[in-house]
PDB file of N, CA and C in Angstrom:
ATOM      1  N   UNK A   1      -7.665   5.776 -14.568  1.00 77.00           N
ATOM      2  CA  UNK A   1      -6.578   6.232 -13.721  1.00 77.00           C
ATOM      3  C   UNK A   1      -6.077   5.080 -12.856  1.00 77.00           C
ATOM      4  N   UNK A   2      -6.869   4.199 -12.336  1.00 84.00           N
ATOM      5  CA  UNK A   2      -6.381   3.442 -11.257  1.00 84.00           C
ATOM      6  C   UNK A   2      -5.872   1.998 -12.426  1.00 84.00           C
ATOM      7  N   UNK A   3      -6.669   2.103 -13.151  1.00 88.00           N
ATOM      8  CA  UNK A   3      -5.711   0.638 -14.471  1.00 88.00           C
ATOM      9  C   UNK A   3      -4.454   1.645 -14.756  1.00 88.00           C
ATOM     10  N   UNK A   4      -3.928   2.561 -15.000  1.00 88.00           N
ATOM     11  CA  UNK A   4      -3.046   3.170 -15.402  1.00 88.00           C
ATOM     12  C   UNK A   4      -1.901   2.618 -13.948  1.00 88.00           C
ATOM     13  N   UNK A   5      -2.045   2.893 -12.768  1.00 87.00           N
ATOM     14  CA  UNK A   5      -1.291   2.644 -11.441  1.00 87.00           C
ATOM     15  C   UNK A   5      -1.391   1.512 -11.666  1.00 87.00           C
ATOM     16  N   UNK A   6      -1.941   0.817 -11.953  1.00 91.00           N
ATOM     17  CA  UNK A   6      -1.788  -0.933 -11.617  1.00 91.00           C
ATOM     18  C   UNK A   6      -0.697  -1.495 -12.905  1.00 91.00           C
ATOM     19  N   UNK A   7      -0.856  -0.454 -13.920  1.00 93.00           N
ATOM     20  CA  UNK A   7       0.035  -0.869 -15.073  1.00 93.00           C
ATOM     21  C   UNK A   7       1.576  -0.597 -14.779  1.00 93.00           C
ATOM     22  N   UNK A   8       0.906   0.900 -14.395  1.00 90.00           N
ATOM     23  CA  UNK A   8       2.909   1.257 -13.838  1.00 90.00           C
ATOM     24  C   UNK A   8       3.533   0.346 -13.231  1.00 90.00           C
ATOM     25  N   UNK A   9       2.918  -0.432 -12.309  1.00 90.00           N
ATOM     26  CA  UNK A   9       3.194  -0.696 -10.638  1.00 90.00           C
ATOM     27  C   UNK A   9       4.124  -2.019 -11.300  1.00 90.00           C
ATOM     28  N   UNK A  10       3.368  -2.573 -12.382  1.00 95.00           N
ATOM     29  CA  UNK A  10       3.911  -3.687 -13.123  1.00 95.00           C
ATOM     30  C   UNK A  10       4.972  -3.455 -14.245  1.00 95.00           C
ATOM     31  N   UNK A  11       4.777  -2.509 -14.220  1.00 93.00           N
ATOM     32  CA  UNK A  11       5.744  -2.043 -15.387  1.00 93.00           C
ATOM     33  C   UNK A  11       7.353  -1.965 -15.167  1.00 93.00           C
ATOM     34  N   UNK A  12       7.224  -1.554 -13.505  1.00 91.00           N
ATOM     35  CA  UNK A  12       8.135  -0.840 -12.757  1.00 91.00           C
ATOM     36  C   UNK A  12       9.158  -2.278 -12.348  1.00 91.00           C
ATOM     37  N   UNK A  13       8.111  -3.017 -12.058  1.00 95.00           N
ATOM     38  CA  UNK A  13       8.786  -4.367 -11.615  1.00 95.00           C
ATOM     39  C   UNK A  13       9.223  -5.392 -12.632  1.00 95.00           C
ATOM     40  N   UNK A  14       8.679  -4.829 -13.837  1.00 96.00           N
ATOM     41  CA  UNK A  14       9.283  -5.586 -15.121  1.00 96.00           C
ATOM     42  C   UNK A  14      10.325  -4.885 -15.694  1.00 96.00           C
ATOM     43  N   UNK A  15      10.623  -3.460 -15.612  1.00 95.00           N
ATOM     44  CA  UNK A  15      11.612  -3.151 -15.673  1.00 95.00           C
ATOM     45  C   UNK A  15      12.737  -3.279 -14.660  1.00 95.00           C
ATOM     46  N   UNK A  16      12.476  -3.608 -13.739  1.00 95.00           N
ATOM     47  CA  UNK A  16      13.910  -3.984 -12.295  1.00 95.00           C
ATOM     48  C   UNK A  16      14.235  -5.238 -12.650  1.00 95.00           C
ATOM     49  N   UNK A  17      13.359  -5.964 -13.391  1.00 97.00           N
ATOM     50  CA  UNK A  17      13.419  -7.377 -13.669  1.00 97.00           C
ATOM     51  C   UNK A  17      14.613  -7.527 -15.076  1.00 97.00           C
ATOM     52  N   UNK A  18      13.901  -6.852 -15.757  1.00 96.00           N
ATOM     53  CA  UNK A  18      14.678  -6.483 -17.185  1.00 96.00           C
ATOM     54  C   UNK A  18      16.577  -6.060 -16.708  1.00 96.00           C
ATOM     55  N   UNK A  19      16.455  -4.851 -15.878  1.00 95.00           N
ATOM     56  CA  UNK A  19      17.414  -4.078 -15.613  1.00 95.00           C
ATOM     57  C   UNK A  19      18.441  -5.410 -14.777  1.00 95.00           C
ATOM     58  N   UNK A  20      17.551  -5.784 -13.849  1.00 96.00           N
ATOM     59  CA  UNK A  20      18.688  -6.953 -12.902  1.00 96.00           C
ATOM     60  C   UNK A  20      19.244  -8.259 -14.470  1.00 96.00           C
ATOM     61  N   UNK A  21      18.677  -8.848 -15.558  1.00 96.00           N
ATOM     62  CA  UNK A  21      18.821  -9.571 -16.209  1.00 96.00           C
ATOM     63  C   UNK A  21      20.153  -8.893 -17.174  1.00 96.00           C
ATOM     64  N   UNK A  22      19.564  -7.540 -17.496  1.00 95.00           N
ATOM     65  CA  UNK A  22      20.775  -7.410 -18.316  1.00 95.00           C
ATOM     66  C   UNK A  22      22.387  -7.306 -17.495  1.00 95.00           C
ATOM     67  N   UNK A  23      22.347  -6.508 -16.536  1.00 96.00           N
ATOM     68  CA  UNK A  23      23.346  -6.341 -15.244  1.00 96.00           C
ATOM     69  C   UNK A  23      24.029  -7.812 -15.481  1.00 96.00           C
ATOM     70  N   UNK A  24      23.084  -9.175 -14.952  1.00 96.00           N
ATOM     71  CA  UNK A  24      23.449 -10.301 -14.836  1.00 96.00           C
ATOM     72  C   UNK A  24      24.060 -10.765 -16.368  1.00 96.00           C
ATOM     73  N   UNK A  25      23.934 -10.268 -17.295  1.00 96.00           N
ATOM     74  CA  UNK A  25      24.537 -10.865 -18.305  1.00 96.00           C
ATOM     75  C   UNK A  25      25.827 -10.003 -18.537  1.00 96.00           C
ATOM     76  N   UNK A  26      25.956  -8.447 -18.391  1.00 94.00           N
ATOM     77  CA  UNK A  26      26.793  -8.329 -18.514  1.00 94.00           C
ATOM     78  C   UNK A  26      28.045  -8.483 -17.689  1.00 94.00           C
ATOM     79  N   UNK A  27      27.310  -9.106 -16.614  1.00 95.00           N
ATOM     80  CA  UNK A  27      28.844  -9.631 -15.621  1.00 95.00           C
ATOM     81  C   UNK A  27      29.264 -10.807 -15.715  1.00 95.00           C
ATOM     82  N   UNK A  28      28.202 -11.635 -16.677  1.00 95.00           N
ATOM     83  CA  UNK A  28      28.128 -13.103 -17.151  1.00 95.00           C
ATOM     84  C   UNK A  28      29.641 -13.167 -18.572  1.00 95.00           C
ATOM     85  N   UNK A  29      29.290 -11.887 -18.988  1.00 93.00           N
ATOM     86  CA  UNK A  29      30.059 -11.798 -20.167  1.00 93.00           C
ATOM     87  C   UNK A  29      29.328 -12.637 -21.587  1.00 93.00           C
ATOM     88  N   UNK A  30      27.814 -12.021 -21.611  1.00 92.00           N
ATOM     89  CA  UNK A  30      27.127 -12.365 -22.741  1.00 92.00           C
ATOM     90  C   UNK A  30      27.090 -12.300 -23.943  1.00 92.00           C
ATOM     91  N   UNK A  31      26.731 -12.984 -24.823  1.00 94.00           N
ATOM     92  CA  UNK A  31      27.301 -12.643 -26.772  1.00 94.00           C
ATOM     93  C   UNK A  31      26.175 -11.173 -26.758  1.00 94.00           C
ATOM     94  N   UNK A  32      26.739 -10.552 -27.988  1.00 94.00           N
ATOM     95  CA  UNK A  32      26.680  -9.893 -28.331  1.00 94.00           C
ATOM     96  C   UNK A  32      24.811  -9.657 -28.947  1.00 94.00           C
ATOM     97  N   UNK A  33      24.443 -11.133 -28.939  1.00 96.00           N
ATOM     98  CA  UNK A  33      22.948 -11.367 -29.465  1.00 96.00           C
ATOM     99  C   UNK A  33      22.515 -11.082 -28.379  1.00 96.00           C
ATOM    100  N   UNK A  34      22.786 -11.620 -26.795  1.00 95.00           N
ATOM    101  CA  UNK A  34      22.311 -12.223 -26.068  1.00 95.00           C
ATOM    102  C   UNK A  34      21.730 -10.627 -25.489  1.00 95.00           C
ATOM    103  N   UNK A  35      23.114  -9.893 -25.247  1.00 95.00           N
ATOM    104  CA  UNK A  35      22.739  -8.404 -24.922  1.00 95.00           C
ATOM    105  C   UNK A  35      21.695  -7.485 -25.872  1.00 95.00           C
ATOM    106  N   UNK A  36      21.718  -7.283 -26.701  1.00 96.00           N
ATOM    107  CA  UNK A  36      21.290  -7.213 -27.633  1.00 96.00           C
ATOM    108  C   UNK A  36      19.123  -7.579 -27.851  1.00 96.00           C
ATOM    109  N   UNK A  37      19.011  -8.678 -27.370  1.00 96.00           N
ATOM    110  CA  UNK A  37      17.694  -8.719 -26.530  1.00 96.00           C
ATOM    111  C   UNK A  37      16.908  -8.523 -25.745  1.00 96.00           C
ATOM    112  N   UNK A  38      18.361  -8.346 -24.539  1.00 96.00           N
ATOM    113  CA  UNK A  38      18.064  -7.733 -23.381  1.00 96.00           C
ATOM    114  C   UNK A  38      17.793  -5.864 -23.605  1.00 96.00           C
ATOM    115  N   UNK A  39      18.726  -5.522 -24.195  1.00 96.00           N
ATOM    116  CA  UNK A  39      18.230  -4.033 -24.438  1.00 96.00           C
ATOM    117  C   UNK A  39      17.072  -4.014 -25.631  1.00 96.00           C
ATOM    118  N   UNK A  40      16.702  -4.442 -26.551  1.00 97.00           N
ATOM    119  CA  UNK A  40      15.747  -4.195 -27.303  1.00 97.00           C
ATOM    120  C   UNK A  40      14.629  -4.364 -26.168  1.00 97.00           C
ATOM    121  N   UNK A  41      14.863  -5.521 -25.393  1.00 96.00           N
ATOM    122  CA  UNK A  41      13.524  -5.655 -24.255  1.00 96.00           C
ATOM    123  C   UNK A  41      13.078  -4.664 -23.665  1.00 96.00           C
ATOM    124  N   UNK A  42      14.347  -4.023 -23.253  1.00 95.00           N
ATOM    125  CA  UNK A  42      14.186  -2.977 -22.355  1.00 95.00           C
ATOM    126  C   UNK A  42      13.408  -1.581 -23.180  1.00 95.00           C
ATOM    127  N   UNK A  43      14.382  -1.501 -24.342  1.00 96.00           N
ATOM    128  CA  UNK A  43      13.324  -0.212 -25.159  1.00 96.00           C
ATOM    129  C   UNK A  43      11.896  -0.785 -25.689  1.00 96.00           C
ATOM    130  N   UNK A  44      11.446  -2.087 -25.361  1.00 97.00           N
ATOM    131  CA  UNK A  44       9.607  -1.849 -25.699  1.00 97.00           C
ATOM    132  C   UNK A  44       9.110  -1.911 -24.123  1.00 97.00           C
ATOM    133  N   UNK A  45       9.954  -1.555 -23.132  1.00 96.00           N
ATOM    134  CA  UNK A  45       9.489  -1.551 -22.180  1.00 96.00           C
ATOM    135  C   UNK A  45       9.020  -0.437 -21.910  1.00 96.00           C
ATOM    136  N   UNK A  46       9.570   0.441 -22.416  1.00 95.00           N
ATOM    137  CA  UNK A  46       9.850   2.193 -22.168  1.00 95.00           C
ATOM    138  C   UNK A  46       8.541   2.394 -23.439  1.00 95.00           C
ATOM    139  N   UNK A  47       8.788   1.527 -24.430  1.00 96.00           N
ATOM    140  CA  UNK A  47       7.726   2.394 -25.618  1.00 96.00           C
ATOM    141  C   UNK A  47       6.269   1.959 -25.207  1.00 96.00           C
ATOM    142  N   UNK A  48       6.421   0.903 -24.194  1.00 95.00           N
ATOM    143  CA  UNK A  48       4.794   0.389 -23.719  1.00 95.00           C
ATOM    144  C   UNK A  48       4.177   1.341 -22.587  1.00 95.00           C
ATOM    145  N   UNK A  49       5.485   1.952 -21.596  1.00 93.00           N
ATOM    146  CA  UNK A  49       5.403   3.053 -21.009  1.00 93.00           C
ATOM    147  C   UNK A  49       4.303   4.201 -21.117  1.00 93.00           C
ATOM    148  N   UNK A  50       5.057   4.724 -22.504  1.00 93.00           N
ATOM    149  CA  UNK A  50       4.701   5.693 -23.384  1.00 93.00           C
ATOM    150  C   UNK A  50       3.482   5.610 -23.956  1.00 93.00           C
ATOM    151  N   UNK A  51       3.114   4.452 -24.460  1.00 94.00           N
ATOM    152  CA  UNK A  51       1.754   4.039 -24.678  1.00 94.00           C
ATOM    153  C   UNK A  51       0.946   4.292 -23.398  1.00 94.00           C
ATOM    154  N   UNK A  52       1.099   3.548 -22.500  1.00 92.00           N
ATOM    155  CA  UNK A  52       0.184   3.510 -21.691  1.00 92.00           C
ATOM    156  C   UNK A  52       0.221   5.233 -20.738  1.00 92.00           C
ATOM    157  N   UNK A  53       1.029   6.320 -20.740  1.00 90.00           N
ATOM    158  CA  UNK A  53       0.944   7.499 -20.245  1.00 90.00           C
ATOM    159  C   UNK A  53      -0.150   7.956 -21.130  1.00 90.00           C
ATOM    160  N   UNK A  54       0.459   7.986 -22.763  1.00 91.00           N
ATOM    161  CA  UNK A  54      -0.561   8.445 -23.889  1.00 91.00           C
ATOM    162  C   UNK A  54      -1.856   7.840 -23.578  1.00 91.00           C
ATOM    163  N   UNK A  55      -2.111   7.202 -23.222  1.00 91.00           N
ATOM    164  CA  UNK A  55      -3.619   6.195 -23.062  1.00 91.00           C
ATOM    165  C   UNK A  55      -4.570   7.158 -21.866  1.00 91.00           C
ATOM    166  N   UNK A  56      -3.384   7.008 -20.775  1.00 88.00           N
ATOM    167  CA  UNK A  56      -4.196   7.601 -19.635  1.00 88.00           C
ATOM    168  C   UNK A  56      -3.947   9.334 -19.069  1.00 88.00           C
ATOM    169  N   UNK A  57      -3.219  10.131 -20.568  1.00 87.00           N
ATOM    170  CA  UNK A  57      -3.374  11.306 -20.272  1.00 87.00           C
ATOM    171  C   UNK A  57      -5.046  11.855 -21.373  1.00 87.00           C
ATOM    172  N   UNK A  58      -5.542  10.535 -22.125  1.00 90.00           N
ATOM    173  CA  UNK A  58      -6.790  11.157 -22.915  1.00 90.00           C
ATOM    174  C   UNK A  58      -7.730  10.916 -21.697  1.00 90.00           C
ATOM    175  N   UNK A  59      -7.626  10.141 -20.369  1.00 87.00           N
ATOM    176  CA  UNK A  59      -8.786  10.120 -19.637  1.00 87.00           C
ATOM    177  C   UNK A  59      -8.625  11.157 -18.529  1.00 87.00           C
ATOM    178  N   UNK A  60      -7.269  11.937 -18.153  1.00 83.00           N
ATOM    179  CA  UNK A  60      -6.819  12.539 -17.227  1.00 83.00           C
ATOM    180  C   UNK A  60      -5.667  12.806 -16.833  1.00 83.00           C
ATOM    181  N   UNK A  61      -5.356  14.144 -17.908  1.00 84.00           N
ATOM    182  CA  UNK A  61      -4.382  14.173 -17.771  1.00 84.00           C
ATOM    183  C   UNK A  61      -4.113  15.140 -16.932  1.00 84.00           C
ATOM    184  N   UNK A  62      -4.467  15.642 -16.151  1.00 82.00           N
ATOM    185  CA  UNK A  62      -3.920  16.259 -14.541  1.00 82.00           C
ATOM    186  C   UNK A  62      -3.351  15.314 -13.892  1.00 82.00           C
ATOM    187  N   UNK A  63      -4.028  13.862 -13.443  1.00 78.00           N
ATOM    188  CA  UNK A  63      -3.857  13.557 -12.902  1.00 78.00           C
ATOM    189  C   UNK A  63      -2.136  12.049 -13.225  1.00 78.00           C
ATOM    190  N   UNK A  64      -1.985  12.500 -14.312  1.00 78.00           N
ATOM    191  CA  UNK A  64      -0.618  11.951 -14.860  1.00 78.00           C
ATOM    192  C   UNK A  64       0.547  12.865 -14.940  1.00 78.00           C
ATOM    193  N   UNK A  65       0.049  14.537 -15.101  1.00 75.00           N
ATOM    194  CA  UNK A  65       1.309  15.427 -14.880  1.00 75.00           C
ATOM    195  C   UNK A  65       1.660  16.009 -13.449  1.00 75.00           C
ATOM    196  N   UNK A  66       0.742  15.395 -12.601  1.00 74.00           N
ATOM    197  CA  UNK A  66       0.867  15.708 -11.523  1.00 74.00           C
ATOM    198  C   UNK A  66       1.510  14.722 -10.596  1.00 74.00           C
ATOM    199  N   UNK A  67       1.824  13.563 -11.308  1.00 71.00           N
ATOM    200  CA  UNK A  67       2.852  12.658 -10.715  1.00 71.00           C
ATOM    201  C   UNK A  67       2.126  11.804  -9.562  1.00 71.00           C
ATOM    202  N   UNK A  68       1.145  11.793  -9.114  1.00 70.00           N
ATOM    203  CA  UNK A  68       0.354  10.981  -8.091  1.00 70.00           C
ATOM    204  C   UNK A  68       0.558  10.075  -8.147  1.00 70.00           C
ATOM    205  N   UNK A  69       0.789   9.816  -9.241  1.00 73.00           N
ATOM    206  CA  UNK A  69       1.131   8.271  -9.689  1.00 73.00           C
ATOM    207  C   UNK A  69       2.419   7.393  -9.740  1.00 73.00           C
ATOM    208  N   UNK A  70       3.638   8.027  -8.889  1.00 78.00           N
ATOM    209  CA  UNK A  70       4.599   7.794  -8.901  1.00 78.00           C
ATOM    210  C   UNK A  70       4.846   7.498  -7.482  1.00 78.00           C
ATOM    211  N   UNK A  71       6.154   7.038  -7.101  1.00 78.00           N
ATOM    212  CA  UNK A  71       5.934   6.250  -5.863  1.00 78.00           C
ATOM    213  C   UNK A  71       6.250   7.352  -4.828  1.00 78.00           C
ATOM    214  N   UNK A  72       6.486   7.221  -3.562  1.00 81.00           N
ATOM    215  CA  UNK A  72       6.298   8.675  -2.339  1.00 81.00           C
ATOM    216  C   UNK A  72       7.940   8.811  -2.354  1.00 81.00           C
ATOM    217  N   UNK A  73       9.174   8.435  -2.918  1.00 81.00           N
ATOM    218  CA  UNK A  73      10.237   8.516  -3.309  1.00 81.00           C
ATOM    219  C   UNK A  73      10.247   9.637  -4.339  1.00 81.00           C
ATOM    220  N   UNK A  74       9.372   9.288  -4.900  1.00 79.00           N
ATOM    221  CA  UNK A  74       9.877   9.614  -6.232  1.00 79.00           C
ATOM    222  C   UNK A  74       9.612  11.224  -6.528  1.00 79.00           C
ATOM    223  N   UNK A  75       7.951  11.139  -5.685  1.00 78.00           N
ATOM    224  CA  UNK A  75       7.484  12.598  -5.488  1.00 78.00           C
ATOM    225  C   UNK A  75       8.262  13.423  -4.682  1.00 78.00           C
ATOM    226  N   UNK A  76       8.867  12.819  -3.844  1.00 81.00           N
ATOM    227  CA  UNK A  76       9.679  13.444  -2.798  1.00 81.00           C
ATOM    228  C   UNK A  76      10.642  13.905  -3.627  1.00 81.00           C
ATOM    229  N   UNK A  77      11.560  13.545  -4.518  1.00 78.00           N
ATOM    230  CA  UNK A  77      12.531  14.285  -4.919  1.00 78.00           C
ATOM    231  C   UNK A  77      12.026  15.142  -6.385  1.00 78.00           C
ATOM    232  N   UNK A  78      10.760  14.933  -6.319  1.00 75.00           N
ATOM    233  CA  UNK A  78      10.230  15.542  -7.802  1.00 75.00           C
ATOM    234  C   UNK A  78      10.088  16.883  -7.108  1.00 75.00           C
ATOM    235  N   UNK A  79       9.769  16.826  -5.666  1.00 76.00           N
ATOM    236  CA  UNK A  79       9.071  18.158  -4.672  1.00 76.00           C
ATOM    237  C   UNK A  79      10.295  18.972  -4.591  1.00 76.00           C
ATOM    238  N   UNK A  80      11.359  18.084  -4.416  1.00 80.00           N
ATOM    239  CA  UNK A  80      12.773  19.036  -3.905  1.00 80.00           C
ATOM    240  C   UNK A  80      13.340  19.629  -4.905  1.00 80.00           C
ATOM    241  N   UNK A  81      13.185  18.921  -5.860  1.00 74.00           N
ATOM    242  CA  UNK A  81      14.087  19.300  -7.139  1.00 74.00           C
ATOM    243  C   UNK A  81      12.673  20.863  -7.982  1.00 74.00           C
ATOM    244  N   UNK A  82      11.626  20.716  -7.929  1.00 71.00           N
ATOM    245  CA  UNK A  82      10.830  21.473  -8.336  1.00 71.00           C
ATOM    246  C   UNK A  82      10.077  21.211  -9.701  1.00 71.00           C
ATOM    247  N   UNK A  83       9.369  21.659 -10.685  1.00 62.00           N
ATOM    248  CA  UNK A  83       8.890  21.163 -11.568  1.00 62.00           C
ATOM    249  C   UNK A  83      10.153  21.171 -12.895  1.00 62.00           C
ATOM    250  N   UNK A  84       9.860  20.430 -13.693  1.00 63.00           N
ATOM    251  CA  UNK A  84      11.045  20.319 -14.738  1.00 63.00           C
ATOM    252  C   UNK A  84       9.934  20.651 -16.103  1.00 63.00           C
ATOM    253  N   UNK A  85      10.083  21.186 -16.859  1.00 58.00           N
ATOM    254  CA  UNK A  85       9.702  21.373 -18.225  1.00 58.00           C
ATOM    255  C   UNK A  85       9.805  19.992 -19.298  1.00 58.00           C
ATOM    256  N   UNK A  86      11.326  19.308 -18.896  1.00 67.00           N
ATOM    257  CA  UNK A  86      11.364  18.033 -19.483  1.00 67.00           C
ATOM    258  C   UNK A  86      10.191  16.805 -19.212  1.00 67.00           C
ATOM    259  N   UNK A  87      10.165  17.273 -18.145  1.00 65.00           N
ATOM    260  CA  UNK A  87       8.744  15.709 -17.301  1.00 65.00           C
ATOM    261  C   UNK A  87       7.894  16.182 -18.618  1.00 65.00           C
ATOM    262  N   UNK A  88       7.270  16.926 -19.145  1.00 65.00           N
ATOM    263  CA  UNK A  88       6.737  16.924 -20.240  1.00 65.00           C
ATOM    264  C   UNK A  88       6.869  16.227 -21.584  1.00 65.00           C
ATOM    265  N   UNK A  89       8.297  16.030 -21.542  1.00 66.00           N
ATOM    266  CA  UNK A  89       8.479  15.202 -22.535  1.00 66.00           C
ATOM    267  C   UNK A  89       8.603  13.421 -22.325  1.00 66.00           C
ATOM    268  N   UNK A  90       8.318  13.247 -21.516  1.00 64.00           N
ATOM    269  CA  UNK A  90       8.337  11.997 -20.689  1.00 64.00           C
ATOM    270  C   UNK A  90       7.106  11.036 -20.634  1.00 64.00           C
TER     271      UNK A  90
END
């Protein structure tokens, strides 16, 4: 559980990283390859995601559908908005 938070935590910041790079290219006005890397990057970012939820819902998975693991933002609007059926597919 706690390698799982330390993965997100990095994950999160490699995706803002990812997200600010592509932003920057598309205001750069990048070829068509160039973008093109940047989003493939971005979808094994999401599929390493996915891996690593799958990983750490076989050691505990209460404690991954219960969102603890997400930042006090995030729970906060997970609280307001109420439970979603989709977070399941996530």
């Amino acid at each position: 559980v706690v390698l799982f938070e330390m993965e997100y935590s990095t994950w999160v910041e490699d995706q803002k990283r990812g997200t600010d790079a592509l932003r920057t290219a598309l205001n750069a006005r990048a070829t068509d390859l160039e973008l093109r890397i940047l989003v493939e990057g971005g979808l094994k970012l999401y599929d390493d995601l996915f891996d690593m939820k799958a990983t750490a819902a076989k050691s505990d998975v209460f404690h991954l559908m219960s969102g603890m693991w997400r930042t006090t933002a995030e729970r906060f609007f997970l609280w307001i908005g109420g439970f979603r059926p989709s977070e399941l597919l996530k």
